[in-house]
PDB file of C-alpha atoms in Angstrom:
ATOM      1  CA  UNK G 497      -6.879 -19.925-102.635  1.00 52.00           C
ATOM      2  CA  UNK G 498      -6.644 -22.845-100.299  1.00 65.00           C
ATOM      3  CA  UNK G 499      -7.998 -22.410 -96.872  1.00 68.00           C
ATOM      4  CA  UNK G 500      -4.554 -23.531 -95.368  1.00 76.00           C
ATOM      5  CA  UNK G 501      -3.146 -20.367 -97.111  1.00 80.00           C
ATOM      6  CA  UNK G 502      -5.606 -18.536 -95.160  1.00 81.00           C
ATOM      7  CA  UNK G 503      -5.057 -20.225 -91.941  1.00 82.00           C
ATOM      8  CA  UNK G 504      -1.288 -19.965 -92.401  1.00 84.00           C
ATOM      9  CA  UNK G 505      -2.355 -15.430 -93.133  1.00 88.00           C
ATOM     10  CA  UNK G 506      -3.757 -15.229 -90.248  1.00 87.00           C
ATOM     11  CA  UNK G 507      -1.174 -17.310 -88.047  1.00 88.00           C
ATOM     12  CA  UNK G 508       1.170 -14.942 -89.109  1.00 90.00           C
ATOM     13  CA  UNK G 509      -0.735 -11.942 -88.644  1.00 90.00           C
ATOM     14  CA  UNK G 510      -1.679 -12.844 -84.948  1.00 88.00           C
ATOM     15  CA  UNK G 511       2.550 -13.984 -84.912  1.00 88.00           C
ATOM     16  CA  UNK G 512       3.132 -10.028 -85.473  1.00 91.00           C
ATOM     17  CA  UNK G 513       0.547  -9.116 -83.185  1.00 89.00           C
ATOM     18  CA  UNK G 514       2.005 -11.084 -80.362  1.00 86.00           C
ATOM     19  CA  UNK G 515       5.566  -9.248 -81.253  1.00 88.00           C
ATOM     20  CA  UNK G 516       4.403  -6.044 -81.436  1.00 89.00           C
ATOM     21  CA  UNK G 517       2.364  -5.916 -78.367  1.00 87.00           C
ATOM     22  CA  UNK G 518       5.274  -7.860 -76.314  1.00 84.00           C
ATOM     23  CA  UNK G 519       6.910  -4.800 -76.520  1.00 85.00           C
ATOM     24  CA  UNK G 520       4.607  -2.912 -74.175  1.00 84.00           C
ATOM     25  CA  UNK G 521       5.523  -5.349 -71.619  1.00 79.00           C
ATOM     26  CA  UNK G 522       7.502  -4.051 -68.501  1.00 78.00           C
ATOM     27  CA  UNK G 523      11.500  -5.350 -69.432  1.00 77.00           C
ATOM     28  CA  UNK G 524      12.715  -7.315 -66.464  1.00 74.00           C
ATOM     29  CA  UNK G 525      16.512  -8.458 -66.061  1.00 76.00           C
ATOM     30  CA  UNK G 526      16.777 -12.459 -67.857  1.00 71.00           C
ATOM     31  CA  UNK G 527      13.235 -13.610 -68.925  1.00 71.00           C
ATOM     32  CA  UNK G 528      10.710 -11.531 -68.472  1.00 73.00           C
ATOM     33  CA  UNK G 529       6.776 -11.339 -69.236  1.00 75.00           C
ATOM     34  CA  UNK G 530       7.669 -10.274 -72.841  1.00 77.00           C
ATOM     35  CA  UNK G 531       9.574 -13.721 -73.732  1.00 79.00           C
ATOM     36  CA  UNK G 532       6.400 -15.580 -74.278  1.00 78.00           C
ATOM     37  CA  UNK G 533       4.695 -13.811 -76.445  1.00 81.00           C
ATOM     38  CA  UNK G 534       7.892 -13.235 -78.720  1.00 85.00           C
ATOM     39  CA  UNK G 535       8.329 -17.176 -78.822  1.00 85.00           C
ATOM     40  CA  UNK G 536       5.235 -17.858 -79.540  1.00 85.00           C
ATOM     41  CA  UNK G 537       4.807 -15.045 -82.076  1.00 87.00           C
ATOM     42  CA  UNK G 538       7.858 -16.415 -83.949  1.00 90.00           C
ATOM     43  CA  UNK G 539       6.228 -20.051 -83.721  1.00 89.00           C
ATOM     44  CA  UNK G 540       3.518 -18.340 -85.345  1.00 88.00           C
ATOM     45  CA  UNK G 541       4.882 -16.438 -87.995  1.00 91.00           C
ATOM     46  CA  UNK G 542       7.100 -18.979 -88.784  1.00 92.00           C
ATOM     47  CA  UNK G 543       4.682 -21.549 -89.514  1.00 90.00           C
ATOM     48  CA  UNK G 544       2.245 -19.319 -90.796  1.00 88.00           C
ATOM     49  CA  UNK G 545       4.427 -18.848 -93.884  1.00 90.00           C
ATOM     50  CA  UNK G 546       5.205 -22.221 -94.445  1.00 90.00           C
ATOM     51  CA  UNK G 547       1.564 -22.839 -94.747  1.00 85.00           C
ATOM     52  CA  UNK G 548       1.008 -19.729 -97.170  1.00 86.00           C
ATOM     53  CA  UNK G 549       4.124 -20.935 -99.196  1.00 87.00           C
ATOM     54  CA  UNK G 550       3.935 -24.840 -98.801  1.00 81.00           C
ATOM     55  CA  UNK G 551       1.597 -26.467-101.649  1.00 74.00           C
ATOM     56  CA  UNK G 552      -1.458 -27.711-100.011  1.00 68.00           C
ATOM     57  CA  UNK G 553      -1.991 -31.364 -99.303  1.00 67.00           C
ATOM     58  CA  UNK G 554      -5.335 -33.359 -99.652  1.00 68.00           C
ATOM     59  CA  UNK G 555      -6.612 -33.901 -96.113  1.00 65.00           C
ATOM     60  CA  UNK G 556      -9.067 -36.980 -95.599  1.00 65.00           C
ATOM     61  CA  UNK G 557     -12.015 -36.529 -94.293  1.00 68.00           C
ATOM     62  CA  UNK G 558     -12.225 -37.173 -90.641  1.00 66.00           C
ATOM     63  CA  UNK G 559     -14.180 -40.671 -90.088  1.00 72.00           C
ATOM     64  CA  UNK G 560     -17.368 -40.986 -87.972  1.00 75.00           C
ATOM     65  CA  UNK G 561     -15.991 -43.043 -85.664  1.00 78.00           C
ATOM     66  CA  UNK G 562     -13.173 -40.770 -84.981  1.00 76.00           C
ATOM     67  CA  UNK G 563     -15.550 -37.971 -84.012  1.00 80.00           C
ATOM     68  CA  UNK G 564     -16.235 -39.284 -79.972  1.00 85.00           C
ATOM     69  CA  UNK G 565     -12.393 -38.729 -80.077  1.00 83.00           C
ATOM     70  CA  UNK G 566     -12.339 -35.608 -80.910  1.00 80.00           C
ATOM     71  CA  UNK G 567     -15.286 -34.621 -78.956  1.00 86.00           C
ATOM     72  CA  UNK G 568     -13.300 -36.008 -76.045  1.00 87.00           C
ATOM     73  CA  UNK G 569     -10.003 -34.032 -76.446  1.00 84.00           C
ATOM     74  CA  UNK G 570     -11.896 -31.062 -77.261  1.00 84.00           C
ATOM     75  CA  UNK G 571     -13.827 -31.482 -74.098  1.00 88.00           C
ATOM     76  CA  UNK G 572     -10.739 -31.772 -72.137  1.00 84.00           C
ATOM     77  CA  UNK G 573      -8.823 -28.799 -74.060  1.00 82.00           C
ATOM     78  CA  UNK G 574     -11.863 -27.057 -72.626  1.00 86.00           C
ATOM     79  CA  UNK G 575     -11.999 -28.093 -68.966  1.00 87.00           C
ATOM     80  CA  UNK G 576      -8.116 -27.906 -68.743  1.00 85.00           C
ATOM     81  CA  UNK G 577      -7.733 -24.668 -67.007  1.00 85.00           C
ATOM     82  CA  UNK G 578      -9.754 -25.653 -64.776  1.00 89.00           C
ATOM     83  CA  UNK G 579      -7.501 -28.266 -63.816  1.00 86.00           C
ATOM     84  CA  UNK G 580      -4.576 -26.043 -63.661  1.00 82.00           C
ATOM     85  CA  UNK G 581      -5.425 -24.927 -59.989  1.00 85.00           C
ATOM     86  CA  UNK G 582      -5.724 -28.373 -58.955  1.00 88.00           C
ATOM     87  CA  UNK G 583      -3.273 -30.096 -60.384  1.00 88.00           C
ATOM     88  CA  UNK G 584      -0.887 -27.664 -61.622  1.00 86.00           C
ATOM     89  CA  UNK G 585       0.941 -26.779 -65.098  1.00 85.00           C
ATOM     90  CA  UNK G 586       3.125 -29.069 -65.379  1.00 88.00           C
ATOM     91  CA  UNK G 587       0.805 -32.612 -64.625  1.00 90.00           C
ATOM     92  CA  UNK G 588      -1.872 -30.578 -66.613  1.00 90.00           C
ATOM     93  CA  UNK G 589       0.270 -30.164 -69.396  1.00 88.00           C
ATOM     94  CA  UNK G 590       1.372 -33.278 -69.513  1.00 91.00           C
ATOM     95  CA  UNK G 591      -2.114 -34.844 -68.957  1.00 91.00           C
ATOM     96  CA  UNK G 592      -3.743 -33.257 -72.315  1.00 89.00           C
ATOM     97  CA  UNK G 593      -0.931 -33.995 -74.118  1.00 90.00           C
ATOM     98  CA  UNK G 594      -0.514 -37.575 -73.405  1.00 91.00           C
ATOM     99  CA  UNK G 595      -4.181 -38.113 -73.993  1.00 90.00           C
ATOM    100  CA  UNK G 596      -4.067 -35.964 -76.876  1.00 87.00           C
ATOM    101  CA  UNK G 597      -1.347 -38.019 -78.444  1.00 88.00           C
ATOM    102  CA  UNK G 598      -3.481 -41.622 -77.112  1.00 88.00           C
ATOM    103  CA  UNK G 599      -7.025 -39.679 -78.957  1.00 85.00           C
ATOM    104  CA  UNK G 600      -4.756 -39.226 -82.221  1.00 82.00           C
ATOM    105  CA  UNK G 601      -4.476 -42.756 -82.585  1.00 81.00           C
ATOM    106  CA  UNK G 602      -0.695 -43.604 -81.331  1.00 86.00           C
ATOM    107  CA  UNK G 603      -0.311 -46.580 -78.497  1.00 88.00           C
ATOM    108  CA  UNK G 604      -0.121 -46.239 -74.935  1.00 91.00           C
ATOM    109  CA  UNK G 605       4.096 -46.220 -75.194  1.00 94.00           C
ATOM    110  CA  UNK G 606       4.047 -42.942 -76.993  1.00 94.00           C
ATOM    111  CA  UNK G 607       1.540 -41.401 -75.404  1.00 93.00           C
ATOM    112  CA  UNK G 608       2.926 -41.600 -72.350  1.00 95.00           C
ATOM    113  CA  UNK G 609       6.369 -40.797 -74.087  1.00 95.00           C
ATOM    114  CA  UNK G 610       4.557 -37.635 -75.386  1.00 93.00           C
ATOM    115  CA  UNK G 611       3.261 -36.829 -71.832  1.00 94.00           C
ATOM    116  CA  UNK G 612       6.488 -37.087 -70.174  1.00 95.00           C
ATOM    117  CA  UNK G 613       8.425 -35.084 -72.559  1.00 94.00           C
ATOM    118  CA  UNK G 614       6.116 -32.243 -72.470  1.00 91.00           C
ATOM    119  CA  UNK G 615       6.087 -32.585 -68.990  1.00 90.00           C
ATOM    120  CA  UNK G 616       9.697 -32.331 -68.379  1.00 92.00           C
ATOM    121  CA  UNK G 617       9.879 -29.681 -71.205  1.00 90.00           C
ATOM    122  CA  UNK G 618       7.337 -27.251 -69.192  1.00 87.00           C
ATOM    123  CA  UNK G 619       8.721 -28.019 -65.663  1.00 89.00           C
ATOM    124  CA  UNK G 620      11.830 -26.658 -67.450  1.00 87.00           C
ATOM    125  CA  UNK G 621      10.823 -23.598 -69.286  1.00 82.00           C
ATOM    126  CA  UNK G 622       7.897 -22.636 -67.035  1.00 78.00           C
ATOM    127  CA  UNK G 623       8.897 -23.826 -63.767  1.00 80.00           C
ATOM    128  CA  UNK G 624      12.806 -23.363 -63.516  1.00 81.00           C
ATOM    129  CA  UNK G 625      13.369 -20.719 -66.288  1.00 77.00           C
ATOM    130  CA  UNK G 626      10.362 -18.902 -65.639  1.00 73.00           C
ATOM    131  CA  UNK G 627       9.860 -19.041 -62.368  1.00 74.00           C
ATOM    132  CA  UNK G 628       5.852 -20.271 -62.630  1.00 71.00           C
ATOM    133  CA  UNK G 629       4.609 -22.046 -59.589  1.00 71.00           C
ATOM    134  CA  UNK G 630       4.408 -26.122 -60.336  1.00 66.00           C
TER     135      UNK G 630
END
């Protein structure tokens, strides 16, 4: 069995945890705490079985001058909460993305296209809808 069938198990498997334990989660009138975890259980489950049923691709190996790269956005994945204090969810969010996206390999135009869309995409789900402080 291809390890992406195992990845894509276990996706879905953590997919059903976050639904079933979203409904311990005190109901609240509109959004409340529980529509998180049910998104992001559905994202989950719903690409965990794509990636059990989906036939697996060849991946290339990774080059070894790609690894600082990698090493760099991992680093930042790592120290991003603690820039979510300082600079807040949305510019965080839109910080690791955009240099996420720059990392991968795509130019400075998307990139920054990639931060400002997830920017604007959190200040409206987290910030507006959700009411979580900018």
């Amino acid at each position: 069995m291809a390890w992406e069938r195992w990845v894509g198990g276990l996706a879905a498997g953590l997919g059903l945890l976050a639904w079933s334990l979203s409904f311990s989660l005190p109901k609240a009138e509109g959004p409340g705490p529980e529509l998180f975890p049910r998104v992001l259980g559905t994202v989950l489950v719903l690409g965990g079985f794509y990636m059990v049923w989906a036939r697996p691709q060849a991946h290339p190996r990774i080059p070894k001058r790609a690894w600082p790269r990698v090493a760099l956005f991992l680093l930042l994945f790592v120290l991003a909460p603690l820039l979510l204090p300082r600079l807040g969810v949305v510019s965080t969010t839109a910080l690791v993305a955009g240099t996420g996206a720059f990392l991968a390999g795509e130019g400075w135009l998307k990139a920054l296209l990639v931060a400002l869309s997830l920017g604007l995409l959190t200040q409206w789900v987290f910030v507006r809808l959700l009411g979580v402080p900018a």
